[in-house]
PDB file of C-alpha atoms in Angstrom:
ATOM      1  CA  MET A   1     206.136 183.597 -50.983  1.00  0.00           C
ATOM      2  CA  SER A   2     206.059 186.495 -53.386  1.00  0.00           C
ATOM      3  CA  ASN A   3     204.881 190.399 -51.730  1.00  0.00           C
ATOM      4  CA  ALA A   4     203.878 188.409 -48.492  1.00  0.00           C
ATOM      5  CA  LYS A   5     203.153 191.138 -45.864  1.00  0.00           C
ATOM      6  CA  HIS A   6     201.503 190.811 -42.249  1.00  0.00           C
ATOM      7  CA  LEU A   7     198.602 192.079 -41.883  1.00  0.00           C
ATOM      8  CA  ALA A   8     199.046 193.836 -38.589  1.00  0.00           C
ATOM      9  CA  THR A   9     202.248 195.430 -40.403  1.00  0.00           C
ATOM     10  CA  VAL A  10     199.690 196.914 -43.063  1.00  0.00           C
ATOM     11  CA  MET A  11     197.343 198.225 -40.367  1.00  0.00           C
ATOM     12  CA  VAL A  12     199.885 200.024 -38.457  1.00  0.00           C
ATOM     13  CA  GLU A  13     201.084 201.256 -41.813  1.00  0.00           C
ATOM     14  CA  ALA A  14     197.347 202.521 -42.612  1.00  0.00           C
ATOM     15  CA  PHE A  15     197.487 204.055 -39.042  1.00  0.00           C
ATOM     16  CA  ILE A  16     199.904 206.345 -39.688  1.00  0.00           C
ATOM     17  CA  ASP A  17     199.310 207.249 -42.919  1.00  0.00           C
ATOM     18  CA  ALA A  18     195.760 208.258 -41.913  1.00  0.00           C
ATOM     19  CA  VAL A  19     197.073 210.386 -39.122  1.00  0.00           C
ATOM     20  CA  ASN A  20     199.578 211.857 -41.857  1.00  0.00           C
ATOM     21  CA  ARG A  21     196.363 213.276 -43.731  1.00  0.00           C
ATOM     22  CA  GLY A  22     194.921 214.408 -40.618  1.00  0.00           C
ATOM     23  CA  VAL A  23     192.554 211.608 -39.082  1.00  0.00           C
ATOM     24  CA  ASP A  24     192.286 212.199 -35.021  1.00  0.00           C
ATOM     25  CA  LEU A  25     193.143 208.863 -34.775  1.00  0.00           C
ATOM     26  CA  VAL A  26     194.283 207.046 -31.868  1.00  0.00           C
ATOM     27  CA  PRO A  27     195.386 203.587 -30.653  1.00  0.00           C
ATOM     28  CA  VAL A  28     194.394 201.637 -27.901  1.00  0.00           C
ATOM     29  CA  VAL A  29     196.777 198.463 -26.577  1.00  0.00           C
ATOM     30  CA  ALA A  30     196.390 195.631 -23.762  1.00  0.00           C
ATOM     31  CA  ASP A  31     199.380 195.362 -23.097  1.00  0.00           C
ATOM     32  CA  SER A  32     199.293 194.105 -27.184  1.00  0.00           C
ATOM     33  CA  THR A  33     202.118 196.204 -29.094  1.00  0.00           C
ATOM     34  CA  SER A  34     204.110 193.332 -30.069  1.00  0.00           C
ATOM     35  CA  THR A  35     200.904 191.704 -31.453  1.00  0.00           C
ATOM     36  CA  ALA A  36     200.036 194.486 -32.933  1.00  0.00           C
ATOM     37  CA  LYS A  37     203.251 195.201 -34.488  1.00  0.00           C
ATOM     38  CA  ILE A  38     202.589 199.163 -33.121  1.00  0.00           C
ATOM     39  CA  SER A  39     206.122 200.024 -32.864  1.00  0.00           C
ATOM     40  CA  PRO A  40     206.359 202.184 -36.261  1.00  0.00           C
ATOM     41  CA  PHE A  41     203.392 204.288 -35.341  1.00  0.00           C
ATOM     42  CA  ILE A  42     204.503 204.793 -31.122  1.00  0.00           C
ATOM     43  CA  LYS A  43     207.514 206.324 -32.804  1.00  0.00           C
ATOM     44  CA  ALA A  44     206.336 208.623 -35.176  1.00  0.00           C
ATOM     45  CA  PHE A  45     203.611 209.500 -32.903  1.00  0.00           C
ATOM     46  CA  PRO A  46     204.582 209.047 -29.206  1.00  0.00           C
ATOM     47  CA  ASP A  47     201.772 210.560 -28.068  1.00  0.00           C
ATOM     48  CA  ARG A  48     198.878 209.053 -29.579  1.00  0.00           C
ATOM     49  CA  LEU A  49     199.139 205.667 -27.926  1.00  0.00           C
ATOM     50  CA  ILE A  50     196.933 204.039 -24.824  1.00  0.00           C
ATOM     51  CA  ASN A  51     197.935 200.996 -23.194  1.00  0.00           C
ATOM     52  CA  VAL A  52     195.460 200.285 -20.805  1.00  0.00           C
ATOM     53  CA  GLY A  53     197.835 196.088 -19.885  1.00  0.00           C
ATOM     54  CA  ILE A  54     195.897 193.445 -19.915  1.00  0.00           C
ATOM     55  CA  ALA A  55     192.385 194.500 -19.466  1.00  0.00           C
ATOM     56  CA  GLU A  56     190.346 193.699 -22.420  1.00  0.00           C
ATOM     57  CA  GLN A  57     187.074 194.819 -20.708  1.00  0.00           C
ATOM     58  CA  THR A  58     188.900 198.384 -20.324  1.00  0.00           C
ATOM     59  CA  LEU A  59     190.253 198.282 -23.539  1.00  0.00           C
ATOM     60  CA  VAL A  60     186.817 198.538 -25.359  1.00  0.00           C
ATOM     61  CA  GLY A  61     185.595 200.935 -22.658  1.00  0.00           C
ATOM     62  CA  THR A  62     188.909 203.101 -23.252  1.00  0.00           C
ATOM     63  CA  ALA A  63     188.088 203.253 -27.201  1.00  0.00           C
ATOM     64  CA  ALA A  64     184.059 203.754 -26.991  1.00  0.00           C
ATOM     65  CA  GLY A  65     184.635 206.559 -24.171  1.00  0.00           C
ATOM     66  CA  LEU A  66     187.977 208.095 -27.027  1.00  0.00           C
ATOM     67  CA  ALA A  67     185.413 207.684 -29.500  1.00  0.00           C
ATOM     68  CA  ILE A  68     182.257 209.640 -28.438  1.00  0.00           C
ATOM     69  CA  GLY A  69     184.797 212.303 -27.510  1.00  0.00           C
ATOM     70  CA  GLY A  70     185.333 212.848 -31.006  1.00  0.00           C
ATOM     71  CA  LYS A  71     188.630 210.712 -31.703  1.00  0.00           C
ATOM     72  CA  VAL A  72     188.503 207.700 -34.685  1.00  0.00           C
ATOM     73  CA  ALA A  73     189.578 204.877 -31.864  1.00  0.00           C
ATOM     74  CA  VAL A  74     190.780 201.883 -33.323  1.00  0.00           C
ATOM     75  CA  THR A  75     191.447 198.653 -30.614  1.00  0.00           C
ATOM     76  CA  CYS A  76     194.297 196.623 -31.300  1.00  0.00           C
ATOM     77  CA  ASN A  77     194.950 193.123 -29.478  1.00  0.00           C
ATOM     78  CA  ALA A  78     194.249 189.326 -30.286  1.00  0.00           C
ATOM     79  CA  ALA A  79     191.112 188.705 -31.487  1.00  0.00           C
ATOM     80  CA  PRO A  80     190.700 185.888 -28.901  1.00  0.00           C
ATOM     81  CA  PHE A  81     191.045 188.056 -26.156  1.00  0.00           C
ATOM     82  CA  LEU A  82     188.818 191.198 -27.793  1.00  0.00           C
ATOM     83  CA  ILE A  83     185.719 189.117 -28.209  1.00  0.00           C
ATOM     84  CA  SER A  84     186.086 186.681 -25.402  1.00  0.00           C
ATOM     85  CA  ARG A  85     187.116 188.886 -22.649  1.00  0.00           C
ATOM     86  CA  ALA A  86     185.715 192.493 -23.242  1.00  0.00           C
ATOM     87  CA  ASN A  87     182.191 190.225 -24.892  1.00  0.00           C
ATOM     88  CA  GLU A  88     179.878 192.824 -22.701  1.00  0.00           C
ATOM     89  CA  GLN A  89     181.867 195.920 -23.965  1.00  0.00           C
ATOM     90  CA  VAL A  90     181.507 194.977 -27.855  1.00  0.00           C
ATOM     91  CA  LYS A  91     177.869 194.135 -27.576  1.00  0.00           C
ATOM     92  CA  VAL A  92     177.235 197.326 -25.136  1.00  0.00           C
ATOM     93  CA  ASP A  93     179.830 200.169 -25.216  1.00  0.00           C
ATOM     94  CA  VAL A  94     180.599 200.013 -29.228  1.00  0.00           C
ATOM     95  CA  CYS A  95     177.873 198.113 -30.876  1.00  0.00           C
ATOM     96  CA  TYR A  96     174.891 198.896 -29.121  1.00  0.00           C
ATOM     97  CA  ASN A  97     175.971 202.768 -28.356  1.00  0.00           C
ATOM     98  CA  ASN A  98     176.697 202.994 -31.922  1.00  0.00           C
ATOM     99  CA  THR A  99     180.533 204.044 -31.106  1.00  0.00           C
ATOM    100  CA  ASN A 100     182.989 204.648 -34.275  1.00  0.00           C
ATOM    101  CA  VAL A 101     184.899 202.202 -32.985  1.00  0.00           C
ATOM    102  CA  LYS A 102     187.006 199.828 -35.188  1.00  0.00           C
ATOM    103  CA  LEU A 103     188.057 196.794 -33.613  1.00  0.00           C
ATOM    104  CA  PHE A 104     190.837 194.941 -34.798  1.00  0.00           C
ATOM    105  CA  GLY A 105     191.538 190.988 -33.808  1.00  0.00           C
ATOM    106  CA  LEU A 106     194.831 189.715 -34.513  1.00  0.00           C
ATOM    107  CA  ASN A 107     196.003 186.534 -35.287  1.00  0.00           C
ATOM    108  CA  ALA A 108     192.365 185.385 -35.290  1.00  0.00           C
ATOM    109  CA  GLY A 109     192.167 181.428 -36.303  1.00  0.00           C
ATOM    110  CA  ALA A 110     194.259 179.206 -34.920  1.00  0.00           C
ATOM    111  CA  SER A 111     197.655 181.769 -35.866  1.00  0.00           C
ATOM    112  CA  TYR A 112     198.616 181.002 -32.384  1.00  0.00           C
ATOM    113  CA  GLY A 113     199.242 177.691 -33.438  1.00  0.00           C
ATOM    114  CA  PRO A 114     200.681 175.666 -30.182  1.00  0.00           C
ATOM    115  CA  LEU A 115     199.223 178.093 -27.558  1.00  0.00           C
ATOM    116  CA  ALA A 116     196.043 175.979 -28.194  1.00  0.00           C
ATOM    117  CA  SER A 117     192.062 176.547 -27.803  1.00  0.00           C
ATOM    118  CA  THR A 118     193.223 179.798 -24.971  1.00  0.00           C
ATOM    119  CA  HIS A 119     194.782 181.573 -27.617  1.00  0.00           C
ATOM    120  CA  HIS A 120     193.127 180.133 -30.929  1.00  0.00           C
ATOM    121  CA  SER A 121     189.903 182.670 -32.233  1.00  0.00           C
ATOM    122  CA  ILE A 122     187.356 179.670 -33.842  1.00  0.00           C
ATOM    123  CA  ASP A 123     183.963 181.971 -32.864  1.00  0.00           C
ATOM    124  CA  ASP A 124     184.796 185.690 -33.635  1.00  0.00           C
ATOM    125  CA  ILE A 125     183.029 185.974 -36.819  1.00  0.00           C
ATOM    126  CA  ALA A 126     179.827 183.979 -34.980  1.00  0.00           C
ATOM    127  CA  VAL A 127     179.733 186.072 -32.218  1.00  0.00           C
ATOM    128  CA  MET A 128     179.784 189.469 -34.161  1.00  0.00           C
ATOM    129  CA  ARG A 129     177.234 188.410 -36.327  1.00  0.00           C
ATOM    130  CA  GLY A 130     175.011 187.765 -33.735  1.00  0.00           C
ATOM    131  CA  PHE A 131     175.939 191.182 -32.481  1.00  0.00           C
ATOM    132  CA  GLY A 132     173.475 193.982 -34.113  1.00  0.00           C
ATOM    133  CA  ASN A 133     175.160 196.927 -35.437  1.00  0.00           C
ATOM    134  CA  ILE A 134     178.753 196.470 -36.565  1.00  0.00           C
ATOM    135  CA  GLU A 135     180.214 195.828 -39.869  1.00  0.00           C
ATOM    136  CA  ILE A 136     182.421 192.734 -40.177  1.00  0.00           C
ATOM    137  CA  TYR A 137     185.016 192.303 -42.277  1.00  0.00           C
ATOM    138  CA  ALA A 138     188.392 189.526 -42.817  1.00  0.00           C
ATOM    139  CA  PRO A 139     191.009 190.775 -45.519  1.00  0.00           C
ATOM    140  CA  SER A 140     192.466 187.344 -47.625  1.00  0.00           C
ATOM    141  CA  CYS A 141     195.976 189.279 -48.685  1.00  0.00           C
ATOM    142  CA  PRO A 142     197.783 193.088 -48.154  1.00  0.00           C
ATOM    143  CA  LEU A 143     196.168 195.233 -50.548  1.00  0.00           C
ATOM    144  CA  GLU A 144     192.655 193.782 -49.495  1.00  0.00           C
ATOM    145  CA  CYS A 145     193.405 194.453 -46.242  1.00  0.00           C
ATOM    146  CA  ARG A 146     194.452 197.449 -46.865  1.00  0.00           C
ATOM    147  CA  GLN A 147     191.228 199.155 -48.799  1.00  0.00           C
ATOM    148  CA  ILE A 148     189.547 197.812 -46.005  1.00  0.00           C
ATOM    149  CA  ILE A 149     191.557 199.571 -43.222  1.00  0.00           C
ATOM    150  CA  ASP A 150     191.107 202.921 -45.032  1.00  0.00           C
ATOM    151  CA  TYR A 151     187.649 202.574 -45.792  1.00  0.00           C
ATOM    152  CA  ALA A 152     187.051 201.516 -41.791  1.00  0.00           C
ATOM    153  CA  LEU A 153     189.147 204.426 -40.811  1.00  0.00           C
ATOM    154  CA  ALA A 154     186.175 207.064 -43.073  1.00  0.00           C
ATOM    155  CA  HIS A 155     183.264 205.273 -42.728  1.00  0.00           C
ATOM    156  CA  VAL A 156     181.592 206.296 -38.847  1.00  0.00           C
ATOM    157  CA  GLY A 157     180.555 203.421 -36.678  1.00  0.00           C
ATOM    158  CA  PRO A 158     181.571 200.576 -35.134  1.00  0.00           C
ATOM    159  CA  VAL A 159     183.476 197.808 -37.841  1.00  0.00           C
ATOM    160  CA  TYR A 160     185.486 194.387 -36.887  1.00  0.00           C
ATOM    161  CA  ILE A 161     187.930 193.604 -39.197  1.00  0.00           C
ATOM    162  CA  ARG A 162     189.109 190.009 -38.320  1.00  0.00           C
ATOM    163  CA  LEU A 163     193.435 190.251 -39.579  1.00  0.00           C
ATOM    164  CA  ASP A 164     195.604 186.762 -39.582  1.00  0.00           C
ATOM    165  CA  GLY A 165     198.563 185.955 -37.965  1.00  0.00           C
ATOM    166  CA  LYS A 166     200.549 185.281 -40.612  1.00  0.00           C
ATOM    167  CA  ASP A 167     202.066 186.679 -44.026  1.00  0.00           C
ATOM    168  CA  LEU A 168     199.823 186.807 -46.362  1.00  0.00           C
ATOM    169  CA  PRO A 169     200.842 186.739 -50.195  1.00  0.00           C
ATOM    170  CA  GLN A 170     198.424 189.555 -52.817  1.00  0.00           C
ATOM    171  CA  LEU A 171     195.682 187.514 -54.468  1.00  0.00           C
ATOM    172  CA  HIS A 172     194.153 190.836 -56.742  1.00  0.00           C
ATOM    173  CA  ASP A 173     196.789 193.160 -58.560  1.00  0.00           C
ATOM    174  CA  GLU A 174     196.866 196.797 -58.265  1.00  0.00           C
ATOM    175  CA  ASN A 175     193.333 197.391 -60.153  1.00  0.00           C
ATOM    176  CA  TYR A 176     191.508 195.831 -57.328  1.00  0.00           C
ATOM    177  CA  GLN A 177     188.775 197.699 -55.452  1.00  0.00           C
ATOM    178  CA  PHE A 178     187.092 196.747 -52.240  1.00  0.00           C
ATOM    179  CA  ARG A 179     183.588 198.042 -51.756  1.00  0.00           C
ATOM    180  CA  PRO A 180     181.883 197.014 -49.061  1.00  0.00           C
ATOM    181  CA  GLY A 181     179.155 193.996 -49.268  1.00  0.00           C
ATOM    182  CA  GLN A 182     180.879 193.059 -52.716  1.00  0.00           C
ATOM    183  CA  ILE A 183     181.736 189.304 -53.113  1.00  0.00           C
ATOM    184  CA  ASP A 184     184.707 188.871 -54.424  1.00  0.00           C
ATOM    185  CA  VAL A 185     185.043 185.854 -57.334  1.00  0.00           C
ATOM    186  CA  LEU A 186     188.823 184.714 -57.872  1.00  0.00           C
ATOM    187  CA  ARG A 187     188.262 181.761 -60.302  1.00  0.00           C
ATOM    188  CA  GLU A 188     185.369 181.171 -62.595  1.00  0.00           C
ATOM    189  CA  GLY A 189     184.847 177.345 -63.041  1.00  0.00           C
ATOM    190  CA  ASN A 190     181.708 174.725 -64.090  1.00  0.00           C
ATOM    191  CA  ASP A 191     182.318 171.902 -61.465  1.00  0.00           C
ATOM    192  CA  ILE A 192     182.104 172.986 -58.132  1.00  0.00           C
ATOM    193  CA  VAL A 193     182.508 176.273 -56.467  1.00  0.00           C
ATOM    194  CA  LEU A 194     184.711 177.020 -53.412  1.00  0.00           C
ATOM    195  CA  VAL A 195     184.342 179.396 -50.823  1.00  0.00           C
ATOM    196  CA  ALA A 196     185.985 180.982 -48.398  1.00  0.00           C
ATOM    197  CA  MET A 197     187.194 184.314 -46.022  1.00  0.00           C
ATOM    198  CA  GLY A 198     190.622 185.121 -45.141  1.00  0.00           C
ATOM    199  CA  SER A 199     193.477 183.608 -45.489  1.00  0.00           C
ATOM    200  CA  THR A 200     192.120 179.895 -45.933  1.00  0.00           C
ATOM    201  CA  VAL A 201     190.788 181.684 -49.104  1.00  0.00           C
ATOM    202  CA  HIS A 202     194.632 180.991 -50.599  1.00  0.00           C
ATOM    203  CA  GLU A 203     194.206 177.194 -49.514  1.00  0.00           C
ATOM    204  CA  ALA A 204     190.895 177.560 -51.641  1.00  0.00           C
ATOM    205  CA  VAL A 205     192.906 179.146 -54.518  1.00  0.00           C
ATOM    206  CA  SER A 206     195.496 176.482 -54.175  1.00  0.00           C
ATOM    207  CA  ALA A 207     192.922 173.616 -54.530  1.00  0.00           C
ATOM    208  CA  ALA A 208     190.969 174.859 -57.432  1.00  0.00           C
ATOM    209  CA  GLU A 209     194.638 174.717 -59.297  1.00  0.00           C
ATOM    210  CA  GLN A 210     195.367 171.746 -58.169  1.00  0.00           C
ATOM    211  CA  LEU A 211     191.888 170.495 -59.005  1.00  0.00           C
ATOM    212  CA  HIS A 212     192.200 171.972 -62.501  1.00  0.00           C
ATOM    213  CA  ALA A 213     194.982 169.726 -63.090  1.00  0.00           C
ATOM    214  CA  GLN A 214     192.527 166.550 -62.094  1.00  0.00           C
ATOM    215  CA  GLY A 215     190.418 167.946 -64.949  1.00  0.00           C
ATOM    216  CA  ILE A 216     187.838 169.372 -62.333  1.00  0.00           C
ATOM    217  CA  SER A 217     186.669 173.474 -63.127  1.00  0.00           C
ATOM    218  CA  ALA A 218     186.325 174.962 -59.759  1.00  0.00           C
ATOM    219  CA  GLY A 219     185.618 178.440 -59.273  1.00  0.00           C
ATOM    220  CA  VAL A 220     186.864 180.284 -56.363  1.00  0.00           C
ATOM    221  CA  ILE A 221     184.962 183.064 -54.316  1.00  0.00           C
ATOM    222  CA  ALA A 222     186.051 184.925 -51.524  1.00  0.00           C
ATOM    223  CA  ILE A 223     183.823 187.269 -48.326  1.00  0.00           C
ATOM    224  CA  PRO A 224     185.497 190.559 -47.153  1.00  0.00           C
ATOM    225  CA  SER A 225     182.972 191.988 -46.329  1.00  0.00           C
ATOM    226  CA  ILE A 226     180.459 189.505 -44.025  1.00  0.00           C
ATOM    227  CA  ARG A 227     178.754 192.399 -43.113  1.00  0.00           C
ATOM    228  CA  PRO A 228     177.539 194.341 -45.373  1.00  0.00           C
ATOM    229  CA  CYS A 229     177.477 191.314 -47.743  1.00  0.00           C
ATOM    230  CA  ASP A 230     175.253 191.433 -50.736  1.00  0.00           C
ATOM    231  CA  THR A 231     173.436 187.989 -50.672  1.00  0.00           C
ATOM    232  CA  GLN A 232     171.863 188.069 -53.618  1.00  0.00           C
ATOM    233  CA  GLN A 233     174.772 188.694 -55.427  1.00  0.00           C
ATOM    234  CA  LEU A 234     176.131 185.606 -53.418  1.00  0.00           C
ATOM    235  CA  GLN A 235     173.374 183.379 -54.102  1.00  0.00           C
ATOM    236  CA  GLU A 236     173.629 184.539 -58.452  1.00  0.00           C
ATOM    237  CA  LEU A 237     177.203 182.913 -58.443  1.00  0.00           C
ATOM    238  CA  LEU A 238     176.081 180.390 -56.234  1.00  0.00           C
ATOM    239  CA  LYS A 239     172.976 178.660 -58.446  1.00  0.00           C
ATOM    240  CA  HIS A 240     175.561 178.722 -61.548  1.00  0.00           C
ATOM    241  CA  TYR A 241     177.344 175.630 -59.736  1.00  0.00           C
ATOM    242  CA  PRO A 242     176.169 172.473 -59.306  1.00  0.00           C
ATOM    243  CA  ALA A 243     177.750 171.623 -55.468  1.00  0.00           C
ATOM    244  CA  VAL A 244     179.559 174.207 -53.451  1.00  0.00           C
ATOM    245  CA  ILE A 245     182.066 173.850 -50.913  1.00  0.00           C
ATOM    246  CA  THR A 246     183.002 176.199 -47.717  1.00  0.00           C
ATOM    247  CA  VAL A 247     186.341 176.833 -46.497  1.00  0.00           C
ATOM    248  CA  GLU A 248     187.333 178.656 -43.111  1.00  0.00           C
ATOM    249  CA  GLU A 249     189.863 178.499 -40.232  1.00  0.00           C
ATOM    250  CA  HIS A 250     186.577 179.102 -38.060  1.00  0.00           C
ATOM    251  CA  ASN A 251     183.952 176.777 -36.204  1.00  0.00           C
ATOM    252  CA  VAL A 252     181.758 175.444 -38.929  1.00  0.00           C
ATOM    253  CA  ASN A 253     178.874 177.192 -36.923  1.00  0.00           C
ATOM    254  CA  GLY A 254     178.122 181.041 -37.520  1.00  0.00           C
ATOM    255  CA  GLY A 255     180.768 182.263 -40.481  1.00  0.00           C
ATOM    256  CA  VAL A 256     181.252 181.539 -43.987  1.00  0.00           C
ATOM    257  CA  GLY A 257     179.738 177.967 -43.858  1.00  0.00           C
ATOM    258  CA  SER A 258     176.434 179.274 -42.205  1.00  0.00           C
ATOM    259  CA  LEU A 259     176.433 182.852 -44.290  1.00  0.00           C
ATOM    260  CA  VAL A 260     175.768 180.471 -47.213  1.00  0.00           C
ATOM    261  CA  ALA A 261     174.065 178.311 -46.069  1.00  0.00           C
ATOM    262  CA  GLU A 262     171.548 181.120 -45.190  1.00  0.00           C
ATOM    263  CA  VAL A 263     172.132 182.146 -48.782  1.00  0.00           C
ATOM    264  CA  LEU A 264     170.842 178.951 -50.583  1.00  0.00           C
ATOM    265  CA  ALA A 265     168.164 177.907 -47.954  1.00  0.00           C
ATOM    266  CA  GLU A 266     166.370 181.232 -48.116  1.00  0.00           C
ATOM    267  CA  GLY A 267     167.271 181.026 -52.410  1.00  0.00           C
ATOM    268  CA  GLY A 268     165.514 177.902 -52.082  1.00  0.00           C
ATOM    269  CA  CYS A 269     168.165 176.653 -54.151  1.00  0.00           C
ATOM    270  CA  GLY A 270     168.549 173.540 -53.322  1.00  0.00           C
ATOM    271  CA  ILE A 271     172.606 172.893 -54.230  1.00  0.00           C
ATOM    272  CA  PRO A 272     174.464 170.859 -51.648  1.00  0.00           C
ATOM    273  CA  LEU A 273     177.065 171.905 -49.565  1.00  0.00           C
ATOM    274  CA  LEU A 274     179.423 170.780 -47.846  1.00  0.00           C
ATOM    275  CA  ARG A 275     180.891 172.929 -45.238  1.00  0.00           C
ATOM    276  CA  LEU A 276     184.908 172.952 -43.930  1.00  0.00           C
ATOM    277  CA  GLY A 277     186.143 174.282 -40.882  1.00  0.00           C
ATOM    278  CA  ILE A 278     186.398 173.215 -37.622  1.00  0.00           C
ATOM    279  CA  PRO A 279     183.821 170.874 -36.738  1.00  0.00           C
ATOM    280  CA  ASP A 280     180.867 171.442 -34.214  1.00  0.00           C
ATOM    281  CA  GLY A 281     181.510 170.359 -31.133  1.00  0.00           C
ATOM    282  CA  GLN A 282     185.323 170.908 -31.419  1.00  0.00           C
ATOM    283  CA  TYR A 283     188.325 173.096 -30.918  1.00  0.00           C
ATOM    284  CA  ALA A 284     191.515 173.598 -33.331  1.00  0.00           C
ATOM    285  CA  ILE A 285     194.216 170.695 -32.493  1.00  0.00           C
ATOM    286  CA  ALA A 286     196.923 172.582 -30.596  1.00  0.00           C
ATOM    287  CA  GLY A 287     199.713 172.341 -33.473  1.00  0.00           C
ATOM    288  CA  ASP A 288     201.600 174.447 -36.361  1.00  0.00           C
ATOM    289  CA  ARG A 289     199.367 176.163 -38.997  1.00  0.00           C
ATOM    290  CA  ALA A 290     200.236 173.358 -41.408  1.00  0.00           C
ATOM    291  CA  SER A 291     199.273 170.511 -39.257  1.00  0.00           C
ATOM    292  CA  THR A 292     196.366 172.173 -37.898  1.00  0.00           C
ATOM    293  CA  ARG A 293     194.845 173.067 -41.220  1.00  0.00           C
ATOM    294  CA  ALA A 294     195.085 169.226 -42.747  1.00  0.00           C
ATOM    295  CA  HIS A 295     193.797 167.669 -38.963  1.00  0.00           C
ATOM    296  CA  HIS A 296     190.569 169.662 -39.357  1.00  0.00           C
ATOM    297  CA  GLY A 297     190.976 169.256 -43.144  1.00  0.00           C
ATOM    298  CA  ILE A 298     190.905 172.694 -44.246  1.00  0.00           C
ATOM    299  CA  ASP A 299     194.169 172.919 -46.049  1.00  0.00           C
ATOM    300  CA  ALA A 300     194.614 173.096 -50.089  1.00  0.00           C
ATOM    301  CA  ALA A 301     194.990 169.180 -50.169  1.00  0.00           C
ATOM    302  CA  SER A 302     192.375 168.408 -48.103  1.00  0.00           C
ATOM    303  CA  VAL A 303     189.441 170.192 -50.029  1.00  0.00           C
ATOM    304  CA  VAL A 304     190.853 168.957 -53.279  1.00  0.00           C
ATOM    305  CA  LYS A 305     190.120 165.727 -51.668  1.00  0.00           C
ATOM    306  CA  SER A 306     186.600 166.563 -50.397  1.00  0.00           C
ATOM    307  CA  ALA A 307     186.011 168.287 -53.982  1.00  0.00           C
ATOM    308  CA  VAL A 308     186.599 165.150 -55.726  1.00  0.00           C
ATOM    309  CA  ARG A 309     184.292 162.823 -53.545  1.00  0.00           C
ATOM    310  CA  MET A 310     181.772 165.763 -54.334  1.00  0.00           C
ATOM    311  CA  CYS A 311     182.156 165.958 -58.034  1.00  0.00           C
ATOM    312  CA  ALA A 312     182.170 162.422 -57.962  1.00  0.00           C
ATOM    313  CA  GLY A 313     178.718 162.403 -55.842  1.00  0.00           C
ATOM    314  CA  ALA A 314     180.492 159.984 -53.011  1.00  0.00           C
TER     315      ALA A 314
END
């Protein structure tokens, strides 16, 4: 993949640069140095990393304590364990108490593939949207990821950033400027619009290109900023299309599909919506990324089929 980069690598580079410019940043890991690809940071700043061992509740509590002490605390571990095992600590120690902790959910979605449901994080956005007082982001490419992280480290308050576990190519050029809340229009169209977050934005872009070859004009909208989100801007963009499909490697409830459904319903738009993701009541299958996405209908080929049917009124 051209200009592809692992988002955890982007994260670590951002941490190193932040400390070099004077940010009092302390990463906390839960025996997750490999997952976080944090070795370059340890080499540069061996006294700044805290490893609490396999103890996610302690991880979050420690980060909250560091933040109360004036540090910029960042947690770096796998999204499924961060969200599930430390749920109460995230809610109380970080969100309720408004501590300056940045939670990085690594290898989100079905990144762990064959390791199956215990290692899949297909509910993290739903959980975090249920908590008050925390900003939520899901970057789709390395450049956007870096800008989101730089913003989060400067922002005072709780932040959750969902990071995919695979190398991702660039979607934006050097002129792109991330702004919290802003909707990212990647492609304009007339017949249907595909809305996605994180790594599935790439599936939506590929699907739109394939649809164009079939004579269907598909727009592509990415939502990197889930909270805050300019819902008025999103509604105005969606109103220009006769149909909407959302695509996410997440349960169809509580993620981008739910966000779009809320915006359409509250705006009285009456536009047909199809939510693609992990179906209600199911878990992602145990398999490689391509097989998992194809099985659940969120790979580019499946999105094309769904869009064709929707445009035909089926």
